[in-house]
Coordinates of C-alpha atoms in Angstrom, one line a residue:
M1 CA 57.6 -3.5 -41.8
T2 CA 56.9 -6.2 -44.4
F3 CA 55.0 -5.1 -47.5
R4 CA 52.1 -7.4 -48.4
P5 CA 50.4 -6.9 -51.7
G6 CA 46.6 -6.4 -51.6
P7 CA 44.1 -8.8 -53.2
P8 CA 43.9 -9.0 -56.9
P9 CA 41.5 -6.7 -58.7
P10 CA 38.0 -8.2 -59.4
A11 CA 37.2 -9.6 -62.7
P12 CA 35.4 -7.4 -65.2
P13 CA 31.6 -7.6 -64.9
H14 CA 29.8 -9.9 -67.2
R15 CA 26.9 -8.6 -69.2
G16 CA 23.9 -11.0 -69.1
N17 CA 20.7 -11.2 -71.1
A18 CA 17.4 -10.6 -69.2
A19 CA 15.3 -11.9 -72.0
A20 CA 15.4 -15.5 -70.7
A21 CA 14.5 -16.7 -67.2
A22 CA 18.0 -17.1 -65.8
P23 CA 19.6 -16.5 -62.4
L24 CA 19.8 -12.7 -62.4
T25 CA 20.8 -12.4 -58.8
D26 CA 24.5 -13.4 -59.4
G27 CA 25.8 -9.9 -58.6
E28 CA 26.8 -9.3 -62.3
W29 CA 25.5 -6.5 -64.5
H30 CA 22.6 -7.4 -66.9
R31 CA 20.8 -5.5 -69.6
M32 CA 17.1 -5.2 -70.2
H33 CA 15.2 -7.1 -72.9
P34 CA 16.5 -6.5 -76.4
L35 CA 13.0 -5.1 -77.5
T36 CA 13.2 -2.4 -74.8
P37 CA 14.2 0.4 -77.3
L38 CA 11.2 -0.5 -79.5
L39 CA 8.8 -0.6 -76.5
K40 CA 10.1 2.7 -75.0
G41 CA 10.6 4.6 -78.3
G42 CA 7.6 3.1 -80.1
I43 CA 5.2 5.8 -78.8
F44 CA 7.4 8.5 -80.4
L45 CA 7.5 6.7 -83.7
I46 CA 3.7 6.1 -83.6
V47 CA 3.2 9.9 -83.2
I48 CA 5.4 10.6 -86.3
L49 CA 3.6 7.9 -88.2
G50 CA 0.2 9.5 -87.2
Y51 CA 1.3 12.9 -88.4
V52 CA 2.4 11.5 -91.8
L53 CA -0.8 9.6 -92.3
N54 CA -2.8 12.7 -91.3
S55 CA -0.9 14.7 -93.9
L56 CA -1.6 12.0 -96.5
R57 CA -5.3 12.1 -95.8
D58 CA -6.2 14.3 -98.8
Q59 CA -4.0 12.3 -101.2
L60 CA -5.6 9.0 -100.0
V61 CA -9.1 10.4 -100.6
E62 CA -8.2 11.7 -104.0
F63 CA -6.5 8.3 -104.9
F64 CA -9.7 6.3 -104.2
I65 CA -12.2 9.1 -105.2
P66 CA -10.8 11.3 -107.9
G67 CA -11.9 14.9 -107.3
G68 CA -13.8 13.8 -104.2
G69 CA -12.3 16.2 -101.7
P70 CA -11.1 19.8 -101.3
Q71 CA -7.5 20.5 -101.9
D72 CA -5.6 22.3 -99.2
D73 CA -3.0 24.8 -100.5
G74 CA -0.9 24.5 -97.3
D75 CA -0.7 20.7 -97.5
P76 CA 3.0 19.8 -96.9
V77 CA 2.8 16.5 -98.7
R78 CA 1.4 18.2 -101.9
Y79 CA 4.1 20.9 -101.6
V80 CA 6.8 18.3 -101.5
Y81 CA 5.4 16.4 -104.4
E82 CA 4.9 19.5 -106.6
H83 CA 8.4 20.8 -106.0
G84 CA 10.1 17.4 -106.8
V85 CA 11.9 16.9 -103.5
V86 CA 10.3 13.6 -102.6
G87 CA 13.6 11.8 -102.7
W88 CA 15.3 14.2 -100.4
V89 CA 12.4 14.1 -97.9
L90 CA 12.4 10.3 -97.8
L91 CA 16.2 10.3 -97.3
G92 CA 15.8 12.7 -94.4
V93 CA 13.1 10.5 -92.9
A94 CA 15.4 7.5 -93.2
V95 CA 18.3 9.3 -91.6
L96 CA 16.0 10.5 -88.8
L97 CA 14.8 6.9 -88.1
L98 CA 18.4 5.6 -88.1
V99 CA 19.4 8.3 -85.6
L100 CA 16.5 7.6 -83.4
L101 CA 17.2 3.8 -83.6
A102 CA 20.9 4.5 -82.7
L103 CA 20.0 6.7 -79.7
F104 CA 17.5 4.1 -78.4
T105 CA 20.0 1.3 -78.8
L106 CA 22.7 3.3 -77.1
S107 CA 20.3 4.1 -74.2
W108 CA 19.5 0.4 -74.0
R109 CA 23.2 -0.6 -73.8
M110 CA 23.8 2.0 -71.0
H111 CA 20.8 0.8 -69.0
E112 CA 21.9 -2.0 -66.7
F113 CA 21.0 -3.6 -63.4
R114 CA 22.4 -6.0 -60.9
V115 CA 21.2 -7.8 -57.8
T116 CA 23.5 -8.7 -54.9
G117 CA 22.8 -10.1 -51.5
E118 CA 22.0 -6.6 -50.2
I119 CA 20.9 -4.3 -52.9
V120 CA 19.2 -3.9 -56.3
E121 CA 21.1 -1.4 -58.3
V122 CA 20.1 0.3 -61.6
R123 CA 22.3 2.7 -63.7
S124 CA 21.2 4.4 -66.9
G125 CA 21.6 7.5 -69.0
V126 CA 23.9 8.5 -71.9
L127 CA 24.8 12.2 -71.3
F128 CA 23.3 12.4 -67.7
R129 CA 24.0 9.2 -65.7
T130 CA 21.7 8.1 -62.9
N131 CA 22.3 5.4 -60.4
R132 CA 19.5 4.1 -58.1
K133 CA 19.8 1.5 -55.3
A134 CA 17.2 -0.4 -53.4
R135 CA 18.1 -2.2 -50.2
L136 CA 16.6 -5.6 -50.0
D137 CA 15.6 -5.2 -46.3
R138 CA 13.7 -2.0 -47.2
I139 CA 11.6 -3.5 -50.1
Q140 CA 7.9 -2.8 -49.6
G141 CA 6.7 -4.8 -52.5
I142 CA 7.5 -6.0 -56.0
N143 CA 5.1 -5.3 -58.8
I144 CA 5.0 -6.8 -62.3
S145 CA 2.8 -5.0 -64.8
R146 CA 2.1 -6.2 -68.4
P147 CA 0.6 -3.5 -70.6
L148 CA -1.1 -4.6 -73.8
I149 CA 1.8 -4.0 -76.3
P150 CA 4.6 -5.3 -74.1
R151 CA 2.3 -8.3 -73.3
I152 CA 2.1 -9.2 -77.0
F153 CA 5.9 -9.2 -77.2
G154 CA 6.2 -11.3 -74.1
T155 CA 7.8 -8.6 -71.9
A156 CA 6.8 -7.1 -68.6
K157 CA 7.8 -4.2 -66.3
L158 CA 9.2 -5.0 -62.9
E159 CA 8.9 -2.2 -60.2
I160 CA 10.5 -2.5 -56.7
A161 CA 8.6 -0.4 -54.2
Q162 CA 10.7 1.4 -51.6
A163 CA 9.9 3.5 -48.6
G164 CA 10.0 7.2 -49.4
N165 CA 8.7 9.6 -52.0
D166 CA 9.6 8.7 -55.6
A167 CA 12.0 6.0 -54.3
N168 CA 10.8 3.1 -56.5
V169 CA 13.2 1.3 -58.8
Q170 CA 11.9 0.2 -62.2
L171 CA 13.2 -2.5 -64.6
A172 CA 11.6 -2.0 -68.0
Y173 CA 11.4 -4.2 -69.8
L174 CA 12.2 -7.9 -69.0
G175 CA 11.0 -11.1 -70.4
V176 CA 7.9 -12.4 -68.6
K177 CA 9.6 -15.5 -67.3
A178 CA 12.7 -13.5 -66.3
A179 CA 10.6 -11.0 -64.4
D180 CA 8.8 -13.7 -62.5
D181 CA 12.1 -15.5 -61.8
L182 CA 13.8 -12.3 -60.7
R183 CA 11.0 -11.3 -58.3
Q184 CA 11.0 -14.6 -56.6
R185 CA 14.8 -14.6 -56.2
I186 CA 14.8 -11.0 -54.8
L187 CA 12.1 -12.0 -52.3
V188 CA 14.1 -15.1 -51.3
L189 CA 17.1 -12.9 -50.6
A190 CA 15.1 -10.4 -48.7
S191 CA 13.3 -13.0 -46.6
G192 CA 16.4 -14.6 -45.1
A193 CA 15.7 -18.0 -46.5
K194 CA 18.6 -20.4 -46.7
D195 CA 17.7 -22.0 -50.0
D196 CA 15.7 -21.1 -53.1
E197 CA 13.4 -24.1 -53.7
R198 CA 12.5 -22.9 -57.2
Q199 CA 16.0 -23.6 -58.4
H200 CA 15.2 -27.3 -58.1
D201 CA 11.9 -27.0 -60.0
P202 CA 11.8 -28.8 -63.4
A203 CA 12.4 -26.7 -66.4
R204 CA 9.5 -25.2 -68.2
A205 CA 8.5 -27.1 -71.2
S206 CA 8.4 -25.2 -74.5
N207 CA 5.7 -25.8 -77.2
G208 CA 7.4 -23.5 -79.7
V209 CA 7.9 -19.7 -79.8
L210 CA 4.5 -18.9 -81.3
Q211 CA 2.5 -21.3 -79.0
D212 CA 4.4 -20.1 -76.0
R213 CA 3.5 -16.5 -76.8
V214 CA -0.2 -17.3 -77.2
D215 CA -0.2 -19.3 -73.9
E216 CA 1.4 -16.3 -72.1
I217 CA -1.1 -13.8 -73.5
F218 CA -4.2 -15.9 -72.6
S219 CA -2.8 -17.5 -69.5
P220 CA -4.6 -16.6 -66.2
E221 CA -3.2 -13.8 -64.1
L222 CA -2.8 -16.1 -61.1
D223 CA -1.5 -19.6 -61.4
P224 CA -1.9 -21.1 -57.8
A225 CA 0.5 -23.9 -58.5
A226 CA 3.2 -21.6 -59.8
V227 CA 3.1 -19.2 -56.9
R228 CA 2.3 -21.9 -54.3
A229 CA -0.8 -20.1 -53.2
T230 CA -2.5 -21.6 -50.1
R231 CA -5.5 -19.2 -49.9
I232 CA -7.1 -17.3 -52.7
V233 CA -9.9 -14.6 -52.6
K234 CA -11.5 -13.5 -55.8
V235 CA -13.8 -10.5 -56.5
H236 CA -17.0 -11.3 -58.3
P237 CA -17.4 -9.2 -61.5
G238 CA -21.1 -8.6 -61.0
R239 CA -20.6 -7.4 -57.5
L240 CA -17.7 -5.2 -58.8
I241 CA -20.0 -3.5 -61.4
A242 CA -22.8 -2.9 -58.8
S243 CA -20.3 -1.4 -56.3
M244 CA -19.1 1.0 -58.9
L245 CA -22.7 2.1 -59.7
L246 CA -23.4 2.5 -55.9
S247 CA -20.4 4.8 -55.3
G248 CA -20.1 8.5 -54.4
T249 CA -19.0 9.2 -58.0
T250 CA -22.2 8.0 -59.4
V251 CA -24.2 10.0 -56.9
F252 CA -22.3 13.2 -57.9
I253 CA -22.9 12.5 -61.6
L254 CA -26.6 12.0 -61.1
A255 CA -26.8 15.1 -59.0
A256 CA -25.0 17.2 -61.7
V257 CA -27.4 15.8 -64.4
A258 CA -30.4 16.6 -62.3
A259 CA -29.2 20.1 -61.7
M260 CA -28.7 20.7 -65.5
I261 CA -32.2 19.3 -66.2
V262 CA -33.8 21.6 -63.6
S263 CA -31.8 24.6 -65.0
V264 CA -33.1 23.9 -68.5
A265 CA -36.6 23.6 -67.2
L266 CA -36.5 26.9 -65.3
T267 CA -34.6 29.0 -67.9
G268 CA -35.5 27.4 -71.2
E269 CA -31.9 27.6 -72.3
Y270 CA -30.8 24.3 -73.9
G271 CA -27.2 25.4 -74.5
I272 CA -26.2 24.2 -71.1
L273 CA -26.8 20.6 -72.3
F274 CA -23.8 20.8 -74.6
G275 CA -21.7 20.9 -71.5
L276 CA -23.2 17.6 -70.4
F277 CA -21.7 15.5 -73.2
P278 CA -18.0 15.9 -72.2
A279 CA -19.0 15.0 -68.6
V280 CA -20.8 11.9 -69.8
I281 CA -17.9 10.8 -72.0
G282 CA -15.4 11.4 -69.2
A283 CA -17.6 9.5 -66.7
G284 CA -18.0 6.6 -69.1
G285 CA -14.2 6.4 -69.7
Y286 CA -13.6 6.5 -65.9
Y287 CA -16.0 3.6 -65.3
V288 CA -14.6 1.5 -68.2
R289 CA -11.0 2.0 -67.1
K290 CA -11.8 1.2 -63.5
F291 CA -13.8 -1.9 -64.4
S292 CA -11.1 -3.2 -66.8
R293 CA -8.4 -2.6 -64.2
S294 CA -10.4 -4.3 -61.5
L295 CA -11.4 -7.4 -63.4
Q296 CA -9.8 -10.7 -62.3
Y297 CA -9.0 -9.1 -59.0
T298 CA -7.4 -11.8 -56.8
I299 CA -5.7 -11.8 -53.3
A300 CA -3.6 -14.9 -52.6
E301 CA -1.4 -16.0 -49.7
T302 CA 2.1 -17.2 -50.8
R303 CA 5.3 -18.1 -49.0
D304 CA 6.8 -14.8 -50.2
G305 CA 3.9 -12.6 -49.0
I306 CA 0.5 -11.3 -50.1
R307 CA 0.0 -11.4 -53.9
I308 CA -2.5 -9.0 -55.4
G309 CA -3.4 -9.1 -59.0
F310 CA -5.9 -7.5 -61.4
G311 CA -6.5 -6.5 -65.0
L312 CA -8.0 -7.9 -68.2
V313 CA -6.2 -6.4 -71.2
S314 CA -3.2 -5.0 -69.2
T315 CA -2.5 -7.1 -66.1
S316 CA -0.6 -6.2 -63.0
N317 CA 0.3 -8.2 -59.9
E318 CA 2.3 -7.2 -56.8
T319 CA 3.7 -9.2 -54.0
L320 CA 3.7 -7.5 -50.6
P321 CA 6.3 -9.1 -48.2
P322 CA 5.0 -9.7 -44.6
G323 CA 5.4 -6.8 -42.2
R324 CA 5.1 -4.1 -44.9
I325 CA 1.5 -3.2 -44.1
H326 CA 1.2 -0.5 -41.4
A327 CA -2.6 -0.1 -41.0
V328 CA -5.7 -1.9 -42.2
S329 CA -9.2 -0.4 -42.7
V330 CA -12.4 -2.3 -43.2
A331 CA -15.0 0.2 -44.4
Q332 CA -18.7 0.2 -45.6
P333 CA -20.2 3.1 -47.5
L334 CA -23.8 3.9 -46.8
L335 CA -25.1 2.6 -50.2
W336 CA -23.4 -0.8 -49.7
R337 CA -25.0 -1.5 -46.3
P338 CA -28.2 -3.2 -47.7
F339 CA -26.0 -5.7 -49.5
G340 CA -23.5 -6.2 -46.6
W341 CA -20.5 -5.2 -48.8
W342 CA -17.1 -3.9 -47.4
D343 CA -13.8 -2.9 -48.8
V344 CA -10.3 -3.3 -47.3
R345 CA -7.6 -0.7 -47.6
I346 CA -4.0 -0.5 -46.2
N347 CA -1.2 1.9 -45.5
R348 CA 2.2 1.2 -47.0
A349 CA 5.5 2.9 -46.6
T350 CA 5.9 3.7 -50.3
N351 CA 4.9 6.6 -52.6
A352 CA 5.9 6.4 -56.2
G353 CA 5.6 10.2 -56.7
N354 CA 5.5 12.1 -60.0
G355 CA 3.2 9.5 -61.6
A356 CA 6.1 7.1 -61.8
S357 CA 4.0 4.1 -60.9
N358 CA 1.0 2.8 -62.8
N359 CA 0.0 0.6 -59.8
Q360 CA -1.5 3.1 -57.5
Q361 CA -4.7 1.1 -57.1
V362 CA -3.0 -2.0 -55.7
S363 CA -0.9 0.2 -53.4
S364 CA -3.9 1.0 -51.1
I365 CA -6.8 -1.3 -52.0
V366 CA -6.6 -4.9 -51.0
L367 CA -10.3 -5.9 -51.5
P368 CA -12.3 -3.5 -53.7
V369 CA -15.6 -5.0 -52.6
G370 CA -16.6 -8.2 -50.8
T371 CA -18.9 -9.7 -48.2
A372 CA -18.1 -10.2 -44.6
R373 CA -16.9 -13.7 -45.4
D374 CA -14.5 -12.3 -48.0
V375 CA -13.2 -9.8 -45.4
R376 CA -12.5 -12.5 -43.0
E377 CA -10.6 -14.5 -45.6
V378 CA -8.5 -11.5 -46.5
L379 CA -7.8 -10.8 -42.8
D380 CA -6.7 -14.4 -42.4
I381 CA -4.2 -13.8 -45.1
I382 CA -3.0 -10.4 -43.9
L383 CA -2.9 -10.5 -40.1
P384 CA -0.7 -13.6 -39.3
G385 CA 2.3 -11.8 -40.8
L386 CA 1.5 -8.6 -38.9
V387 CA 0.4 -9.6 -35.4
G388 CA 1.4 -13.3 -35.3
T389 CA 5.0 -12.7 -34.4
A390 CA 4.2 -10.3 -31.6
V391 CA 1.8 -12.9 -30.1
A392 CA 3.5 -16.3 -30.7
G393 CA 7.1 -15.1 -30.7
P394 CA 9.8 -14.9 -33.3
A395 CA 10.5 -18.7 -33.3
A396 CA 6.8 -19.7 -33.9
S397 CA 5.8 -21.8 -36.9
Q398 CA 3.3 -20.6 -39.5
E399 CA 0.5 -22.5 -37.9
Q400 CA 1.3 -20.9 -34.5
L401 CA 1.4 -17.4 -36.2
R402 CA -2.1 -18.1 -37.6
E403 CA -3.3 -19.3 -34.2
G404 CA -1.9 -16.1 -32.6
S405 CA -3.8 -13.9 -35.0
A406 CA -7.0 -15.9 -34.8
E407 CA -8.4 -13.8 -31.9
A408 CA -7.7 -10.6 -33.8
V409 CA -9.6 -11.9 -36.9
D410 CA -12.5 -13.1 -34.7
V411 CA -12.8 -9.7 -33.0
V412 CA -12.8 -7.8 -36.3
D413 CA -15.4 -10.2 -37.8
D414 CA -17.7 -9.8 -34.7
S415 CA -17.2 -6.0 -34.5
L416 CA -18.1 -4.8 -38.0
T417 CA -21.6 -3.9 -37.0
T418 CA -21.6 -3.7 -33.2
T419 CA -22.2 -0.7 -31.0
G420 CA -21.7 0.2 -27.4
D421 CA -19.5 -2.0 -25.2
H422 CA -20.2 -5.1 -27.2
G423 CA -17.0 -7.0 -28.0
G424 CA -15.0 -5.3 -25.2
F425 CA -14.8 -1.9 -26.8
V426 CA -14.3 1.3 -24.7
H427 CA -16.7 3.7 -26.4
S428 CA -17.5 7.4 -26.1
P429 CA -19.5 8.7 -23.1
R430 CA -23.0 10.1 -23.5
R431 CA -21.7 13.7 -23.5
G432 CA -19.7 12.7 -26.7
A433 CA -23.0 13.0 -28.6
W434 CA -22.3 16.7 -28.8
L435 CA -19.4 16.0 -31.1
R436 CA -20.6 12.6 -32.5
P437 CA -24.4 12.8 -32.5
F438 CA -24.8 9.6 -34.5
A439 CA -21.7 7.6 -33.8
F440 CA -20.9 8.2 -30.1
R441 CA -22.1 4.7 -29.1
R442 CA -20.1 3.0 -31.9
N443 CA -17.1 5.2 -31.5
G444 CA -14.6 3.1 -29.5
Y445 CA -11.3 1.1 -29.2
R446 CA -10.0 -2.1 -27.8
F447 CA -6.8 -4.1 -27.8
V448 CA -6.3 -7.6 -29.3
P449 CA -3.1 -9.6 -29.3
G450 CA -0.6 -7.7 -31.4
A451 CA -2.9 -4.8 -32.5
V452 CA -5.2 -2.0 -31.5
L453 CA -8.6 -1.7 -33.0
L454 CA -10.6 1.5 -33.6
R455 CA -14.3 1.2 -34.3
L456 CA -15.6 4.4 -36.1
G457 CA -18.7 5.8 -37.8
A458 CA -22.4 5.0 -37.7
V459 CA -23.4 6.2 -41.2
W460 CA -20.1 5.3 -42.9
R461 CA -18.9 2.4 -40.8
S462 CA -15.2 1.5 -40.6
L463 CA -12.9 -0.6 -38.4
V464 CA -9.2 0.3 -38.3
I465 CA -6.6 -2.3 -37.3
V466 CA -3.1 -1.0 -36.4
P467 CA -0.4 -3.7 -35.8
L468 CA 1.5 -2.7 -32.7
P469 CA 4.9 -3.3 -34.3
R470 CA 4.1 -0.7 -37.0
V471 CA 3.1 2.1 -34.6
Q472 CA 5.3 5.2 -35.2
S473 CA 3.9 7.4 -32.4
V474 CA 0.7 8.1 -30.4
K475 CA -0.7 11.6 -30.0
V476 CA -3.4 12.9 -27.6
S477 CA -5.1 16.2 -28.4
Q478 CA -7.8 18.3 -26.8
G479 CA -9.5 21.3 -28.3
P480 CA -11.5 24.0 -26.4
L481 CA -14.8 22.3 -26.9
E482 CA -13.4 18.9 -26.0
R483 CA -11.8 20.4 -22.9
A484 CA -15.1 21.8 -21.8
L485 CA -16.8 18.4 -22.3
R486 CA -13.8 16.5 -20.7
L487 CA -13.2 14.7 -24.0
A488 CA -10.0 14.1 -26.0
S489 CA -8.9 12.7 -29.3
V490 CA -6.2 10.1 -29.9
H491 CA -4.2 9.6 -33.2
V492 CA -2.2 6.4 -33.6
Q493 CA 0.3 7.5 -36.2
T494 CA 1.6 5.2 -38.9
V495 CA 3.0 5.9 -42.4
Q496 CA 0.9 8.2 -44.6
G497 CA -1.9 6.5 -46.5
P498 CA -5.7 6.3 -47.0
V499 CA -6.2 4.8 -43.5
S500 CA -6.4 7.3 -40.7
A501 CA -6.1 5.7 -37.3
S502 CA -7.6 8.6 -35.4
I503 CA -10.5 8.5 -32.9
G504 CA -12.2 11.4 -31.1
A505 CA -14.8 12.2 -28.5
L506 CA -13.3 9.8 -26.0
D507 CA -13.4 10.4 -22.3
A508 CA -10.2 12.2 -21.3
R509 CA -9.2 9.4 -19.0
D510 CA -9.9 6.7 -21.6
A511 CA -7.9 8.7 -24.1
Q512 CA -5.0 8.9 -21.7
Q513 CA -5.2 5.2 -21.0
L514 CA -5.2 4.4 -24.8
W515 CA -2.1 6.5 -25.2
S516 CA -0.3 4.8 -22.4
D517 CA -1.2 1.2 -23.3
T518 CA -0.5 1.7 -27.0
S519 CA 2.9 3.2 -26.3
S520 CA 4.0 0.4 -23.9
R521 CA 2.6 -2.5 -26.0
A522 CA 4.1 -1.1 -29.2
V523 CA 7.6 -1.2 -27.7
E524 CA 7.2 -4.8 -26.6
A525 CA 5.7 -5.9 -30.0
A526 CA 8.5 -4.1 -31.9
A527 CA 11.2 -5.9 -29.9
A528 CA 9.7 -9.3 -30.8
D529 CA 8.9 -8.5 -34.4
T530 CA 10.9 -10.4 -37.1
S531 CA 8.6 -10.0 -40.0
H532 CA 11.3 -8.1 -42.0
R533 CA 13.1 -11.4 -42.4
W534 CA 10.0 -13.6 -42.5
R535 CA 11.6 -16.9 -43.6
E536 CA 14.6 -16.9 -41.2
R537 CA 12.1 -18.5 -38.8
E538 CA 11.7 -21.5 -41.2
A539 CA 15.5 -21.8 -41.4
R540 CA 15.8 -21.9 -37.6
L541 CA 13.0 -24.4 -37.3
A542 CA 14.3 -26.7 -40.0
P543 CA 15.6 -30.0 -38.6
V544 CA 19.4 -30.4 -38.9
A545 CA 20.5 -33.8 -40.2
P546 CA 23.0 -35.6 -37.9
A547 CA 26.5 -35.6 -39.3
A548 CA 27.8 -39.0 -40.3
A549 CA 31.3 -38.0 -41.4
P550 CA 34.4 -40.1 -40.3
E551 CA 36.7 -38.9 -37.5
W552 CA 38.8 -37.0 -40.0
S553 CA 38.2 -36.0 -43.6
P554 CA 39.1 -33.1 -45.8
E555 CA 35.5 -31.9 -45.6
R556 CA 35.6 -31.8 -41.8
R557 CA 38.9 -30.0 -41.9
V558 CA 37.3 -27.3 -44.2
D559 CA 34.3 -27.0 -41.8
A560 CA 36.6 -26.6 -38.8
V561 CA 38.6 -23.9 -40.6
D562 CA 35.4 -22.1 -41.5
R563 CA 34.2 -22.2 -37.9
E564 CA 37.5 -20.9 -36.7
Q565 CA 37.5 -18.1 -39.2
S566 CA 33.9 -17.1 -38.4
S567 CA 34.3 -17.2 -34.6
P568 CA 34.6 -13.8 -32.9
A569 CA 38.2 -12.6 -32.3
R570 CA 39.6 -12.6 -28.8
A571 CA 40.5 -9.3 -27.3
P572 CA 44.1 -8.9 -26.1
G573 CA 44.9 -10.7 -22.9
G574 CA 42.3 -13.4 -23.5
A575 CA 39.3 -11.3 -22.4
E576 CA 35.8 -11.6 -23.6
P577 CA 35.5 -12.0 -27.4
V578 CA 35.2 -8.8 -29.4
R579 CA 31.9 -9.2 -31.4
P580 CA 31.2 -7.4 -34.6
T581 CA 29.0 -4.3 -34.5
G582 CA 25.3 -5.1 -34.5
T583 CA 25.6 -8.5 -32.7
V584 CA 24.5 -9.4 -29.2
P585 CA 25.9 -11.9 -26.7
P586 CA 24.2 -15.2 -26.4
G587 CA 21.4 -15.3 -23.9
S588 CA 20.9 -11.5 -24.0
P589 CA 17.3 -10.4 -23.6
W590 CA 17.8 -8.4 -26.8
G591 CA 18.7 -11.5 -28.8
D592 CA 15.5 -11.4 -30.8
T593 CA 15.6 -7.7 -31.5
P594 CA 16.0 -6.9 -35.2
P595 CA 19.3 -5.5 -36.4
P596 CA 19.6 -1.7 -36.7
G597 CA 18.1 -0.3 -39.8
A598 CA 15.7 -3.2 -40.3
A599 CA 12.5 -2.1 -42.1
R600 CA 9.3 -2.2 -40.0

């Protein structure tokens, strides 16, 4: 037996700097922005500073107004001053600040990340080490949030949403340009694209550090040219304010105020009004926070997926890759009906858990409020990536995907306010009025290419779209009353979220037919779905330039060697080639089936 030494050990990892927009997907370990210790530990230092200033309050009042305030015998600052230990206290404070600074710096040095062709890996911790990995083919979205203080310093927090509870991976903090660059490169790797076109873009011109910082702070949340947006939907601020006032929260607050006023009028006790002020302050804060977070709300279609952004003081924007939406709901509350307003919500396979994400709003709400025209534009952005592949096939172009989803968009647009069998819906029979007295004629379902539609509600209208490739299972249930009325309920199960794809009071035979058709169509759609690698289609459709090389050259020799090394190995005896695990033979009917473990 001949001994052959193994390959040489890999070179030690190189530490990069994430403060500048650089290729951070080189597989090497990189650190966060140098200001991360200040941004993370600044809250603790502000609390200490607030305590010191509060303790100095009496001394400050006495300094400006001698004898103008009462003296507190238990004041720690006065005690230190009268006992002559000011120097020792200041020395202790300085030592404490140095220790905190050293701990924050050590934590920053031990917090690193790297991006390879398969995973995003983050490791952190000094005494207790943690290591988190996010697979690129399981990414559900990438969010960049810019709170006010980090925004002033030109930094941002990047969060990679993963399927599962508390599975998100956070990179806090990166430079703004570095965060945008890293998100785009991660999405390119996850999409299956062969080349990153942004690497050929011209370098960003600099107007000086101060001017660049001012431009970043006051720049719009969405730059269509920078993200290559082809469609953009914006939410009108006036409509947003009106929709908040015409919400269930407002009705509850008004009902509580009316109950208090009636109670005072009947009992003559005015003490109950004191409990009204905290409620008013809390409600005011709720509306202000919701309004400020929903300002500049935009939905844009980009090559990397659906980009949703919002915020005025603190901004946040997230890119949802195609195929990561499992259900869509178009709903209309009762108070919005005179104005013809709707909202659009989605189900996603992600749950930050434990309050780890500050982006819960964008996780479920795609359109906070909009007209029927806005809803159609949003569906034109969402549905091609969800139902287009199942209709036009995995090798279809973007225009063919849009044409394949056009029928689904038209049906949804025409069915928002219809009832009965209009639009081809199978609705509840007349005996369903015992369970759905107002909505039995509107309650129904139908299929469109690549999706199943559920039309629900008469008072609170809604229309649920479930892409067939995203269906997890289908359940038919029948309670005692439904059994007596020969009715049944069907639940098209997807990932957990605000959208419930459940319909009841159907005729038992119609429910069984819905169960059977959904199950069979979902299997076919899943086999043709390639949305988890959404830009591999572009690579396949890209024209290949004819080779013009001479008969023999070193380059052709290298290509031949590469092809020989990449070809499948022959089995002993010259039998059929032994293919690697996960591949399929050419011409197989399963050739378009996604590889095992691909996210749906």
